[in-house]
């Protein structure tokens, strides 16, 4: 695969997806550019669920697909799994121990997922999520803890997550000096929004991103969903 020169790395639900008209405008704008903008979807969904969404919302197929909150990376039309990333993500991974620890905590429901590349729960309260966080630390289970939307608890391998996956993607698939924009709307996007690349928080973002201060690399759009992405792309790269 040739290295990418322009990249939109975006979350799906609540960011790229949510406003059909805005998405059409964004894609139409990219079509007017001299050089193609590669698409990376970086989502909490698992692969089959992404494919359903791509079909339902008529989304373009991405060049890179990062699923399961940054624990699996696929590339190319046939969605080949990046094995180097998979190796990193499975080295120290203890899903069964995590599930066992969670059994002792009330208010956690295990999410029904097709594999164990991450272990995710729905928490009925912040306290239940906190209790799991503390137990995993006390038992010294290597992991990354992500809490989003006041409900979703994702336990990922150590070194996993959208931020780390994005950095890996950029190191391995993207040219130096490429034009990059990262886009998100909720807590599981935080690490990638703060990874050190131009980034946008769309206007409809969840309250958990409300306190993050904008800076030179982090733009707060006044438009929601894909229209916010377009606004940010023009803010960072409008002159190109
Ligand atoms: C998506 C996924 C869910 C995950 C959540 C937060 O909703 O479907 O499994 O917990 O994102 O990352
Ligand atoms: Mg989202």
JSON list of C-alpha atoms and ligand atoms in Angstrom, two decimals:
[
{"chain": "A", "resi": 1, "resn": "UNK", "atom": "CA", "xyz": [0.00, 0.00, 0.00]},
{"chain": "A", "resi": 2, "resn": "UNK", "atom": "CA", "xyz": [1.36, 3.40, -0.97]},
{"chain": "A", "resi": 3, "resn": "UNK", "atom": "CA", "xyz": [1.85, 5.75, 1.96]},
{"chain": "A", "resi": 4, "resn": "UNK", "atom": "CA", "xyz": [-0.97, 8.16, 2.70]},
{"chain": "A", "resi": 5, "resn": "UNK", "atom": "CA", "xyz": [-0.43, 11.89, 2.08]},
{"chain": "A", "resi": 6, "resn": "UNK", "atom": "CA", "xyz": [-3.75, 13.25, 3.38]},
{"chain": "A", "resi": 7, "resn": "UNK", "atom": "CA", "xyz": [-5.69, 11.53, 6.11]},
{"chain": "A", "resi": 8, "resn": "UNK", "atom": "CA", "xyz": [-8.98, 11.93, 7.88]},
{"chain": "A", "resi": 9, "resn": "UNK", "atom": "CA", "xyz": [-8.92, 9.68, 10.94]},
{"chain": "A", "resi": 10, "resn": "UNK", "atom": "CA", "xyz": [-12.41, 9.78, 12.36]},
{"chain": "A", "resi": 11, "resn": "UNK", "atom": "CA", "xyz": [-14.70, 8.18, 14.89]},
{"chain": "A", "resi": 12, "resn": "UNK", "atom": "CA", "xyz": [-17.98, 6.99, 13.35]},
{"chain": "A", "resi": 13, "resn": "UNK", "atom": "CA", "xyz": [-21.01, 7.24, 15.68]},
{"chain": "A", "resi": 14, "resn": "UNK", "atom": "CA", "xyz": [-21.70, 10.84, 16.63]},
{"chain": "A", "resi": 15, "resn": "UNK", "atom": "CA", "xyz": [-18.84, 12.18, 14.52]},
{"chain": "A", "resi": 16, "resn": "UNK", "atom": "CA", "xyz": [-18.63, 11.06, 10.87]},
{"chain": "A", "resi": 17, "resn": "UNK", "atom": "CA", "xyz": [-22.15, 9.64, 11.12]},
{"chain": "A", "resi": 18, "resn": "UNK", "atom": "CA", "xyz": [-25.14, 11.60, 12.39]},
{"chain": "A", "resi": 19, "resn": "UNK", "atom": "CA", "xyz": [-25.93, 14.17, 9.70]},
{"chain": "A", "resi": 20, "resn": "UNK", "atom": "CA", "xyz": [-26.32, 12.84, 6.17]},
{"chain": "A", "resi": 21, "resn": "UNK", "atom": "CA", "xyz": [-26.33, 16.26, 4.50]},
{"chain": "A", "resi": 22, "resn": "UNK", "atom": "CA", "xyz": [-23.14, 17.31, 6.30]},
{"chain": "A", "resi": 23, "resn": "UNK", "atom": "CA", "xyz": [-21.45, 14.04, 5.34]},
{"chain": "A", "resi": 24, "resn": "UNK", "atom": "CA", "xyz": [-22.39, 14.52, 1.70]},
{"chain": "A", "resi": 25, "resn": "UNK", "atom": "CA", "xyz": [-20.90, 18.01, 1.78]},
{"chain": "A", "resi": 26, "resn": "UNK", "atom": "CA", "xyz": [-17.67, 16.78, 3.38]},
{"chain": "A", "resi": 27, "resn": "UNK", "atom": "CA", "xyz": [-17.23, 14.00, 0.80]},
{"chain": "A", "resi": 28, "resn": "UNK", "atom": "CA", "xyz": [-18.13, 16.36, -2.05]},
{"chain": "A", "resi": 29, "resn": "UNK", "atom": "CA", "xyz": [-15.51, 18.81, -0.78]},
{"chain": "A", "resi": 30, "resn": "UNK", "atom": "CA", "xyz": [-12.85, 16.08, -0.69]},
{"chain": "A", "resi": 31, "resn": "UNK", "atom": "CA", "xyz": [-13.76, 15.24, -4.29]},
{"chain": "A", "resi": 32, "resn": "UNK", "atom": "CA", "xyz": [-12.83, 18.76, -5.35]},
{"chain": "A", "resi": 33, "resn": "UNK", "atom": "CA", "xyz": [-9.28, 18.45, -3.95]},
{"chain": "A", "resi": 34, "resn": "UNK", "atom": "CA", "xyz": [-6.36, 17.68, -6.24]},
{"chain": "A", "resi": 35, "resn": "UNK", "atom": "CA", "xyz": [-5.14, 14.84, -4.08]},
{"chain": "A", "resi": 36, "resn": "UNK", "atom": "CA", "xyz": [-7.27, 12.15, -2.44]},
{"chain": "A", "resi": 37, "resn": "UNK", "atom": "CA", "xyz": [-7.89, 12.19, 1.30]},
{"chain": "A", "resi": 38, "resn": "UNK", "atom": "CA", "xyz": [-7.56, 8.70, 2.76]},
{"chain": "A", "resi": 39, "resn": "UNK", "atom": "CA", "xyz": [-10.16, 7.64, 5.29]},
{"chain": "A", "resi": 40, "resn": "UNK", "atom": "CA", "xyz": [-9.43, 5.84, 8.54]},
{"chain": "A", "resi": 41, "resn": "UNK", "atom": "CA", "xyz": [-12.41, 4.91, 10.68]},
{"chain": "A", "resi": 42, "resn": "UNK", "atom": "CA", "xyz": [-11.44, 4.55, 14.33]},
{"chain": "A", "resi": 43, "resn": "UNK", "atom": "CA", "xyz": [-14.40, 3.19, 16.22]},
{"chain": "A", "resi": 44, "resn": "UNK", "atom": "CA", "xyz": [-15.60, 1.36, 19.31]},
{"chain": "A", "resi": 45, "resn": "UNK", "atom": "CA", "xyz": [-17.57, -1.04, 17.14]},
{"chain": "A", "resi": 46, "resn": "UNK", "atom": "CA", "xyz": [-16.38, -4.52, 16.11]},
{"chain": "A", "resi": 47, "resn": "UNK", "atom": "CA", "xyz": [-15.84, -5.28, 12.44]},
{"chain": "A", "resi": 48, "resn": "UNK", "atom": "CA", "xyz": [-19.24, -6.80, 11.59]},
{"chain": "A", "resi": 49, "resn": "UNK", "atom": "CA", "xyz": [-21.01, -3.93, 13.30]},
{"chain": "A", "resi": 50, "resn": "UNK", "atom": "CA", "xyz": [-18.96, -1.41, 11.29]},
{"chain": "A", "resi": 51, "resn": "UNK", "atom": "CA", "xyz": [-19.86, -3.18, 8.06]},
{"chain": "A", "resi": 52, "resn": "UNK", "atom": "CA", "xyz": [-23.56, -2.99, 9.04]},
{"chain": "A", "resi": 53, "resn": "UNK", "atom": "CA", "xyz": [-23.20, 0.75, 9.64]},
{"chain": "A", "resi": 54, "resn": "UNK", "atom": "CA", "xyz": [-21.32, 1.26, 6.36]},
{"chain": "A", "resi": 55, "resn": "UNK", "atom": "CA", "xyz": [-24.23, -0.40, 4.56]},
{"chain": "A", "resi": 56, "resn": "UNK", "atom": "CA", "xyz": [-27.00, 1.31, 6.52]},
{"chain": "A", "resi": 57, "resn": "UNK", "atom": "CA", "xyz": [-25.55, 4.81, 6.24]},
{"chain": "A", "resi": 58, "resn": "UNK", "atom": "CA", "xyz": [-23.99, 4.31, 2.76]},
{"chain": "A", "resi": 59, "resn": "UNK", "atom": "CA", "xyz": [-20.54, 5.24, 3.99]},
{"chain": "A", "resi": 60, "resn": "UNK", "atom": "CA", "xyz": [-17.49, 4.93, 1.75]},
{"chain": "A", "resi": 61, "resn": "UNK", "atom": "CA", "xyz": [-15.25, 1.94, 2.50]},
{"chain": "A", "resi": 62, "resn": "UNK", "atom": "CA", "xyz": [-12.27, 3.23, 4.49]},
{"chain": "A", "resi": 63, "resn": "UNK", "atom": "CA", "xyz": [-8.61, 2.76, 3.54]},
{"chain": "A", "resi": 64, "resn": "UNK", "atom": "CA", "xyz": [-7.88, 1.79, 7.12]},
{"chain": "A", "resi": 65, "resn": "UNK", "atom": "CA", "xyz": [-10.32, 0.43, 9.66]},
{"chain": "A", "resi": 66, "resn": "UNK", "atom": "CA", "xyz": [-9.51, 0.48, 13.36]},
{"chain": "A", "resi": 67, "resn": "UNK", "atom": "CA", "xyz": [-12.16, -1.30, 15.43]},
{"chain": "A", "resi": 68, "resn": "UNK", "atom": "CA", "xyz": [-12.81, -2.30, 19.02]},
{"chain": "A", "resi": 69, "resn": "UNK", "atom": "CA", "xyz": [-11.61, 0.96, 20.53]},
{"chain": "A", "resi": 70, "resn": "UNK", "atom": "CA", "xyz": [-8.21, 0.78, 18.88]},
{"chain": "A", "resi": 71, "resn": "UNK", "atom": "CA", "xyz": [-7.36, -2.86, 19.49]},
{"chain": "A", "resi": 72, "resn": "UNK", "atom": "CA", "xyz": [-7.63, -4.21, 15.93]},
{"chain": "A", "resi": 73, "resn": "UNK", "atom": "CA", "xyz": [-6.29, -2.55, 12.75]},
{"chain": "A", "resi": 74, "resn": "UNK", "atom": "CA", "xyz": [-7.39, -3.61, 9.25]},
{"chain": "A", "resi": 75, "resn": "UNK", "atom": "CA", "xyz": [-6.13, -2.26, 5.95]},
{"chain": "A", "resi": 76, "resn": "UNK", "atom": "CA", "xyz": [-6.82, -2.60, 2.26]},
{"chain": "A", "resi": 77, "resn": "UNK", "atom": "CA", "xyz": [-9.96, -3.57, 0.43]},
{"chain": "A", "resi": 78, "resn": "UNK", "atom": "CA", "xyz": [-10.02, -7.06, 1.89]},
{"chain": "A", "resi": 79, "resn": "UNK", "atom": "CA", "xyz": [-9.50, -5.72, 5.40]},
{"chain": "A", "resi": 80, "resn": "UNK", "atom": "CA", "xyz": [-6.26, -7.54, 6.20]},
{"chain": "A", "resi": 81, "resn": "UNK", "atom": "CA", "xyz": [-5.48, -7.51, 9.88]},
{"chain": "A", "resi": 82, "resn": "UNK", "atom": "CA", "xyz": [-2.25, -5.75, 10.84]},
{"chain": "A", "resi": 83, "resn": "UNK", "atom": "CA", "xyz": [-0.41, -8.58, 12.53]},
{"chain": "A", "resi": 84, "resn": "UNK", "atom": "CA", "xyz": [2.23, -6.48, 14.20]},
{"chain": "A", "resi": 85, "resn": "UNK", "atom": "CA", "xyz": [-0.47, -4.55, 16.03]},
{"chain": "A", "resi": 86, "resn": "UNK", "atom": "CA", "xyz": [-2.29, -7.77, 16.87]},
{"chain": "A", "resi": 87, "resn": "UNK", "atom": "CA", "xyz": [0.90, -9.17, 18.39]},
{"chain": "A", "resi": 88, "resn": "UNK", "atom": "CA", "xyz": [1.28, -6.09, 20.56]},
{"chain": "A", "resi": 89, "resn": "UNK", "atom": "CA", "xyz": [-2.35, -6.27, 21.60]},
{"chain": "A", "resi": 90, "resn": "UNK", "atom": "CA", "xyz": [-2.33, -9.93, 22.59]},
{"chain": "A", "resi": 91, "resn": "UNK", "atom": "CA", "xyz": [1.05, -10.26, 24.35]},
{"chain": "A", "resi": 92, "resn": "UNK", "atom": "CA", "xyz": [-0.01, -9.41, 27.88]},
{"chain": "A", "resi": 93, "resn": "UNK", "atom": "CA", "xyz": [-3.71, -9.70, 27.52]},
{"chain": "A", "resi": 94, "resn": "UNK", "atom": "CA", "xyz": [-5.78, -11.46, 30.21]},
{"chain": "A", "resi": 95, "resn": "UNK", "atom": "CA", "xyz": [-9.46, -11.26, 29.23]},
{"chain": "A", "resi": 96, "resn": "UNK", "atom": "CA", "xyz": [-10.55, -14.18, 31.41]},
{"chain": "A", "resi": 97, "resn": "UNK", "atom": "CA", "xyz": [-9.00, -12.68, 34.52]},
{"chain": "A", "resi": 98, "resn": "UNK", "atom": "CA", "xyz": [-10.70, -9.38, 33.78]},
{"chain": "A", "resi": 99, "resn": "UNK", "atom": "CA", "xyz": [-14.09, -11.07, 33.42]},
{"chain": "A", "resi": 100, "resn": "UNK", "atom": "CA", "xyz": [-13.55, -12.96, 36.67]},
{"chain": "A", "resi": 101, "resn": "UNK", "atom": "CA", "xyz": [-12.72, -9.77, 38.56]},
{"chain": "A", "resi": 102, "resn": "UNK", "atom": "CA", "xyz": [-15.75, -8.00, 37.09]},
{"chain": "A", "resi": 103, "resn": "UNK", "atom": "CA", "xyz": [-18.08, -10.79, 38.29]},
{"chain": "A", "resi": 104, "resn": "UNK", "atom": "CA", "xyz": [-17.57, -9.58, 41.83]},
{"chain": "A", "resi": 105, "resn": "UNK", "atom": "CA", "xyz": [-18.70, -6.03, 41.05]},
{"chain": "A", "resi": 106, "resn": "UNK", "atom": "CA", "xyz": [-22.37, -5.08, 40.92]},
{"chain": "A", "resi": 107, "resn": "UNK", "atom": "CA", "xyz": [-23.83, -2.87, 38.20]},
{"chain": "A", "resi": 108, "resn": "UNK", "atom": "CA", "xyz": [-21.66, -4.21, 35.35]},
{"chain": "A", "resi": 109, "resn": "UNK", "atom": "CA", "xyz": [-23.19, -6.05, 32.38]},
{"chain": "A", "resi": 110, "resn": "UNK", "atom": "CA", "xyz": [-20.78, -7.74, 29.99]},
{"chain": "A", "resi": 111, "resn": "UNK", "atom": "CA", "xyz": [-21.22, -6.55, 26.38]},
{"chain": "A", "resi": 112, "resn": "UNK", "atom": "CA", "xyz": [-21.92, -9.32, 23.94]},
{"chain": "A", "resi": 113, "resn": "UNK", "atom": "CA", "xyz": [-18.96, -9.20, 21.55]},
{"chain": "A", "resi": 114, "resn": "UNK", "atom": "CA", "xyz": [-17.77, -11.69, 18.92]},
{"chain": "A", "resi": 115, "resn": "UNK", "atom": "CA", "xyz": [-14.24, -11.94, 20.36]},
{"chain": "A", "resi": 116, "resn": "UNK", "atom": "CA", "xyz": [-12.12, -10.96, 23.33]},
{"chain": "A", "resi": 117, "resn": "UNK", "atom": "CA", "xyz": [-9.69, -8.48, 21.85]},
{"chain": "A", "resi": 118, "resn": "UNK", "atom": "CA", "xyz": [-11.17, -6.13, 24.42]},
{"chain": "A", "resi": 119, "resn": "UNK", "atom": "CA", "xyz": [-13.59, -6.74, 27.27]},
{"chain": "A", "resi": 120, "resn": "UNK", "atom": "CA", "xyz": [-16.42, -4.22, 27.49]},
{"chain": "A", "resi": 121, "resn": "UNK", "atom": "CA", "xyz": [-19.28, -3.62, 29.90]},
{"chain": "A", "resi": 122, "resn": "UNK", "atom": "CA", "xyz": [-22.28, -1.41, 30.38]},
{"chain": "A", "resi": 123, "resn": "UNK", "atom": "CA", "xyz": [-22.03, 0.22, 33.79]},
{"chain": "A", "resi": 124, "resn": "UNK", "atom": "CA", "xyz": [-25.22, 1.21, 35.62]},
{"chain": "A", "resi": 125, "resn": "UNK", "atom": "CA", "xyz": [-23.32, 3.92, 37.51]},
{"chain": "A", "resi": 126, "resn": "UNK", "atom": "CA", "xyz": [-19.99, 5.72, 37.62]},
{"chain": "A", "resi": 127, "resn": "UNK", "atom": "CA", "xyz": [-19.35, 3.91, 40.93]},
{"chain": "A", "resi": 128, "resn": "UNK", "atom": "CA", "xyz": [-19.49, 0.48, 39.28]},
{"chain": "A", "resi": 129, "resn": "UNK", "atom": "CA", "xyz": [-17.02, 1.63, 36.64]},
{"chain": "A", "resi": 130, "resn": "UNK", "atom": "CA", "xyz": [-14.74, 3.09, 39.33]},
{"chain": "A", "resi": 131, "resn": "UNK", "atom": "CA", "xyz": [-14.90, -0.14, 41.35]},
{"chain": "A", "resi": 132, "resn": "UNK", "atom": "CA", "xyz": [-13.69, -2.15, 38.36]},
{"chain": "A", "resi": 133, "resn": "UNK", "atom": "CA", "xyz": [-10.94, 0.36, 37.69]},
{"chain": "A", "resi": 134, "resn": "UNK", "atom": "CA", "xyz": [-9.68, 0.05, 41.27]},
{"chain": "A", "resi": 135, "resn": "UNK", "atom": "CA", "xyz": [-9.87, -3.77, 41.32]},
{"chain": "A", "resi": 136, "resn": "UNK", "atom": "CA", "xyz": [-7.89, -4.10, 38.10]},
{"chain": "A", "resi": 137, "resn": "UNK", "atom": "CA", "xyz": [-5.20, -1.82, 39.50]},
{"chain": "A", "resi": 138, "resn": "UNK", "atom": "CA", "xyz": [-5.09, -3.66, 42.83]},
{"chain": "A", "resi": 139, "resn": "UNK", "atom": "CA", "xyz": [-4.79, -7.03, 41.10]},
{"chain": "A", "resi": 140, "resn": "UNK", "atom": "CA", "xyz": [-2.11, -5.60, 38.79]},
{"chain": "A", "resi": 141, "resn": "UNK", "atom": "CA", "xyz": [-3.83, -6.71, 35.59]},
{"chain": "A", "resi": 142, "resn": "UNK", "atom": "CA", "xyz": [-2.15, -4.95, 32.64]},
{"chain": "A", "resi": 143, "resn": "UNK", "atom": "CA", "xyz": [-4.83, -2.94, 30.84]},
{"chain": "A", "resi": 144, "resn": "UNK", "atom": "CA", "xyz": [-6.09, 0.40, 29.57]},
{"chain": "A", "resi": 145, "resn": "UNK", "atom": "CA", "xyz": [-9.33, 1.66, 31.10]},
{"chain": "A", "resi": 146, "resn": "UNK", "atom": "CA", "xyz": [-11.77, 3.75, 29.01]},
{"chain": "A", "resi": 147, "resn": "UNK", "atom": "CA", "xyz": [-15.12, 5.11, 30.21]},
{"chain": "A", "resi": 148, "resn": "UNK", "atom": "CA", "xyz": [-17.42, 6.81, 27.68]},
{"chain": "A", "resi": 149, "resn": "UNK", "atom": "CA", "xyz": [-20.92, 8.17, 27.39]},
{"chain": "A", "resi": 150, "resn": "UNK", "atom": "CA", "xyz": [-21.48, 7.65, 31.11]},
{"chain": "A", "resi": 151, "resn": "UNK", "atom": "CA", "xyz": [-22.17, 4.00, 30.35]},
{"chain": "A", "resi": 152, "resn": "UNK", "atom": "CA", "xyz": [-19.56, 2.15, 28.30]},
{"chain": "A", "resi": 153, "resn": "UNK", "atom": "CA", "xyz": [-16.56, 0.65, 30.06]},
{"chain": "A", "resi": 154, "resn": "UNK", "atom": "CA", "xyz": [-13.88, -0.72, 27.75]},
{"chain": "A", "resi": 155, "resn": "UNK", "atom": "CA", "xyz": [-10.98, -2.68, 29.17]},
{"chain": "A", "resi": 156, "resn": "UNK", "atom": "CA", "xyz": [-8.26, -2.84, 26.54]},
{"chain": "A", "resi": 157, "resn": "UNK", "atom": "CA", "xyz": [-4.80, -4.37, 26.42]},
{"chain": "A", "resi": 158, "resn": "UNK", "atom": "CA", "xyz": [-2.07, -2.21, 27.86]},
{"chain": "A", "resi": 159, "resn": "UNK", "atom": "CA", "xyz": [-0.83, 0.17, 25.17]},
{"chain": "A", "resi": 160, "resn": "UNK", "atom": "CA", "xyz": [-4.13, -0.11, 23.29]},
{"chain": "A", "resi": 161, "resn": "UNK", "atom": "CA", "xyz": [-6.79, 2.49, 22.61]},
{"chain": "A", "resi": 162, "resn": "UNK", "atom": "CA", "xyz": [-7.63, 4.89, 19.84]},
{"chain": "A", "resi": 163, "resn": "UNK", "atom": "CA", "xyz": [-4.66, 7.18, 20.55]},
{"chain": "A", "resi": 164, "resn": "UNK", "atom": "CA", "xyz": [-2.02, 4.46, 20.43]},
{"chain": "A", "resi": 165, "resn": "UNK", "atom": "CA", "xyz": [-3.62, 2.82, 17.40]},
{"chain": "A", "resi": 166, "resn": "UNK", "atom": "CA", "xyz": [-3.66, 6.17, 15.61]},
{"chain": "A", "resi": 167, "resn": "UNK", "atom": "CA", "xyz": [0.05, 6.71, 16.34]},
{"chain": "A", "resi": 168, "resn": "UNK", "atom": "CA", "xyz": [0.84, 3.23, 15.04]},
{"chain": "A", "resi": 169, "resn": "UNK", "atom": "CA", "xyz": [-1.23, 3.91, 11.92]},
{"chain": "A", "resi": 170, "resn": "UNK", "atom": "CA", "xyz": [0.56, 7.17, 11.26]},
{"chain": "A", "resi": 171, "resn": "UNK", "atom": "CA", "xyz": [4.01, 5.67, 11.82]},
{"chain": "A", "resi": 172, "resn": "UNK", "atom": "CA", "xyz": [3.35, 2.75, 9.51]},
{"chain": "A", "resi": 173, "resn": "UNK", "atom": "CA", "xyz": [0.94, 3.90, 6.83]},
{"chain": "A", "resi": 174, "resn": "UNK", "atom": "CA", "xyz": [1.32, 7.67, 6.52]},
{"chain": "A", "resi": 175, "resn": "UNK", "atom": "CA", "xyz": [4.01, 9.85, 4.97]},
{"chain": "A", "resi": 176, "resn": "UNK", "atom": "CA", "xyz": [5.95, 12.31, 7.07]},
{"chain": "A", "resi": 177, "resn": "UNK", "atom": "CA", "xyz": [4.52, 15.82, 6.60]},
{"chain": "A", "resi": 178, "resn": "UNK", "atom": "CA", "xyz": [1.13, 14.43, 5.61]},
{"chain": "A", "resi": 179, "resn": "UNK", "atom": "CA", "xyz": [-1.99, 16.53, 6.23]},
{"chain": "A", "resi": 180, "resn": "UNK", "atom": "CA", "xyz": [-3.87, 14.81, 9.04]},
{"chain": "A", "resi": 181, "resn": "UNK", "atom": "CA", "xyz": [-7.14, 15.53, 10.81]},
{"chain": "A", "resi": 182, "resn": "UNK", "atom": "CA", "xyz": [-8.46, 13.49, 13.75]},
{"chain": "A", "resi": 183, "resn": "UNK", "atom": "CA", "xyz": [-12.15, 13.79, 14.66]},
{"chain": "A", "resi": 184, "resn": "UNK", "atom": "CA", "xyz": [-14.21, 12.66, 17.64]},
{"chain": "A", "resi": 185, "resn": "UNK", "atom": "CA", "xyz": [-17.15, 13.29, 19.95]},
{"chain": "A", "resi": 186, "resn": "UNK", "atom": "CA", "xyz": [-16.82, 11.21, 23.14]},
{"chain": "A", "resi": 187, "resn": "UNK", "atom": "CA", "xyz": [-14.60, 9.82, 25.87]},
{"chain": "A", "resi": 188, "resn": "UNK", "atom": "CA", "xyz": [-13.15, 6.92, 23.90]},
{"chain": "A", "resi": 189, "resn": "UNK", "atom": "CA", "xyz": [-11.85, 9.51, 21.38]},
{"chain": "A", "resi": 190, "resn": "UNK", "atom": "CA", "xyz": [-9.93, 11.54, 23.94]},
{"chain": "A", "resi": 191, "resn": "UNK", "atom": "CA", "xyz": [-6.58, 9.77, 23.55]},
{"chain": "A", "resi": 192, "resn": "UNK", "atom": "CA", "xyz": [-6.61, 10.20, 19.77]},
{"chain": "A", "resi": 193, "resn": "UNK", "atom": "CA", "xyz": [-7.74, 13.83, 20.00]},
{"chain": "A", "resi": 194, "resn": "UNK", "atom": "CA", "xyz": [-4.75, 14.52, 22.24]},
{"chain": "A", "resi": 195, "resn": "UNK", "atom": "CA", "xyz": [-2.23, 12.42, 20.31]},
{"chain": "A", "resi": 196, "resn": "UNK", "atom": "CA", "xyz": [-0.45, 15.49, 18.90]},
{"chain": "A", "resi": 197, "resn": "UNK", "atom": "CA", "xyz": [-2.07, 15.84, 15.46]},
{"chain": "A", "resi": 198, "resn": "UNK", "atom": "CA", "xyz": [-4.56, 18.43, 14.21]},
{"chain": "A", "resi": 199, "resn": "UNK", "atom": "CA", "xyz": [-7.88, 17.38, 15.73]},
{"chain": "A", "resi": 200, "resn": "UNK", "atom": "CA", "xyz": [-11.49, 18.44, 15.95]},
{"chain": "A", "resi": 201, "resn": "UNK", "atom": "CA", "xyz": [-14.13, 18.04, 18.62]},
{"chain": "A", "resi": 202, "resn": "UNK", "atom": "CA", "xyz": [-17.46, 18.31, 16.81]},
{"chain": "A", "resi": 203, "resn": "UNK", "atom": "CA", "xyz": [-20.08, 20.66, 18.28]},
{"chain": "A", "resi": 204, "resn": "UNK", "atom": "CA", "xyz": [-22.41, 17.84, 19.34]},
{"chain": "A", "resi": 205, "resn": "UNK", "atom": "CA", "xyz": [-19.66, 16.22, 21.46]},
{"chain": "A", "resi": 206, "resn": "UNK", "atom": "CA", "xyz": [-20.67, 14.59, 24.73]},
{"chain": "A", "resi": 207, "resn": "UNK", "atom": "CA", "xyz": [-20.23, 16.49, 28.00]},
{"chain": "A", "resi": 208, "resn": "UNK", "atom": "CA", "xyz": [-17.16, 14.39, 28.90]},
{"chain": "A", "resi": 209, "resn": "UNK", "atom": "CA", "xyz": [-15.20, 16.37, 26.28]},
{"chain": "A", "resi": 210, "resn": "UNK", "atom": "CA", "xyz": [-16.58, 19.73, 27.45]},
{"chain": "A", "resi": 211, "resn": "UNK", "atom": "CA", "xyz": [-13.68, 20.63, 29.74]},
{"chain": "A", "resi": 212, "resn": "UNK", "atom": "CA", "xyz": [-10.88, 20.04, 27.27]},
{"chain": "A", "resi": 213, "resn": "UNK", "atom": "CA", "xyz": [-9.32, 23.30, 26.31]},
{"chain": "A", "resi": 214, "resn": "UNK", "atom": "CA", "xyz": [-8.86, 24.01, 22.67]},
{"chain": "A", "resi": 215, "resn": "UNK", "atom": "CA", "xyz": [-5.29, 24.71, 21.59]},
{"chain": "A", "resi": 216, "resn": "UNK", "atom": "CA", "xyz": [-3.42, 25.18, 18.35]},
{"chain": "A", "resi": 217, "resn": "UNK", "atom": "CA", "xyz": [-3.85, 21.53, 17.42]},
{"chain": "A", "resi": 218, "resn": "UNK", "atom": "CA", "xyz": [-7.29, 21.00, 18.92]},
{"chain": "A", "resi": 219, "resn": "UNK", "atom": "CA", "xyz": [-10.14, 22.80, 17.20]},
{"chain": "A", "resi": 220, "resn": "UNK", "atom": "CA", "xyz": [-13.65, 23.05, 18.61]},
{"chain": "A", "resi": 221, "resn": "UNK", "atom": "CA", "xyz": [-16.05, 23.15, 15.68]},
{"chain": "A", "resi": 222, "resn": "UNK", "atom": "CA", "xyz": [-19.21, 25.20, 15.84]},
{"chain": "A", "resi": 223, "resn": "UNK", "atom": "CA", "xyz": [-20.92, 22.69, 13.53]},
{"chain": "A", "resi": 224, "resn": "UNK", "atom": "CA", "xyz": [-21.95, 19.17, 14.47]},
{"chain": "A", "resi": 225, "resn": "UNK", "atom": "CA", "xyz": [-21.02, 15.77, 13.03]},
{"chain": "A", "resi": 226, "resn": "UNK", "atom": "CA", "xyz": [-19.43, 15.72, 9.53]},
{"chain": "A", "resi": 227, "resn": "UNK", "atom": "CA", "xyz": [-20.10, 19.43, 9.00]},
{"chain": "A", "resi": 228, "resn": "UNK", "atom": "CA", "xyz": [-17.83, 20.04, 12.00]},
{"chain": "A", "resi": 229, "resn": "UNK", "atom": "CA", "xyz": [-15.16, 17.90, 10.35]},
{"chain": "A", "resi": 230, "resn": "UNK", "atom": "CA", "xyz": [-15.42, 19.95, 7.16]},
{"chain": "A", "resi": 231, "resn": "UNK", "atom": "CA", "xyz": [-15.21, 23.17, 9.16]},
{"chain": "A", "resi": 232, "resn": "UNK", "atom": "CA", "xyz": [-12.03, 21.92, 10.86]},
{"chain": "A", "resi": 233, "resn": "UNK", "atom": "CA", "xyz": [-10.47, 20.62, 7.64]},
{"chain": "A", "resi": 234, "resn": "UNK", "atom": "CA", "xyz": [-10.88, 24.07, 6.12]},
{"chain": "A", "resi": 235, "resn": "UNK", "atom": "CA", "xyz": [-9.52, 25.65, 9.31]},
{"chain": "A", "resi": 236, "resn": "UNK", "atom": "CA", "xyz": [-6.32, 23.58, 9.19]},
{"chain": "A", "resi": 237, "resn": "UNK", "atom": "CA", "xyz": [-5.88, 23.04, 5.45]},
{"chain": "A", "resi": 238, "resn": "UNK", "atom": "CA", "xyz": [-8.18, 25.56, 3.77]},
{"chain": "A", "resi": 239, "resn": "UNK", "atom": "CA", "xyz": [-5.26, 27.32, 2.11]},
{"chain": "A", "resi": 240, "resn": "UNK", "atom": "CA", "xyz": [-3.91, 24.18, 0.43]},
{"chain": "B", "resi": 1, "resn": "LIG", "atom": "C1", "xyz": [-19.28, 1.47, 20.78]},
{"chain": "B", "resi": 1, "resn": "LIG", "atom": "C2", "xyz": [-19.11, -0.02, 20.89]},
{"chain": "B", "resi": 1, "resn": "LIG", "atom": "C3", "xyz": [-19.10, -0.45, 22.35]},
{"chain": "B", "resi": 1, "resn": "LIG", "atom": "C4", "xyz": [-18.07, 0.36, 23.14]},
{"chain": "B", "resi": 1, "resn": "LIG", "atom": "C5", "xyz": [-18.36, 1.83, 22.97]},
{"chain": "B", "resi": 1, "resn": "LIG", "atom": "C6", "xyz": [-17.37, 2.74, 23.68]},
{"chain": "B", "resi": 1, "resn": "LIG", "atom": "O1", "xyz": [-20.56, 1.85, 21.18]},
{"chain": "B", "resi": 1, "resn": "LIG", "atom": "O2", "xyz": [-20.15, -0.69, 20.21]},
{"chain": "B", "resi": 1, "resn": "LIG", "atom": "O3", "xyz": [-18.76, -1.83, 22.41]},
{"chain": "B", "resi": 1, "resn": "LIG", "atom": "O4", "xyz": [-18.09, 0.01, 24.49]},
{"chain": "B", "resi": 1, "resn": "LIG", "atom": "O5", "xyz": [-18.33, 2.17, 21.59]},
{"chain": "B", "resi": 1, "resn": "LIG", "atom": "O6", "xyz": [-16.07, 2.56, 23.23]},
{"chain": "B", "resi": 2, "resn": "LIG", "atom": "MG1", "xyz": [-18.55, 8.57, 18.87]}
]
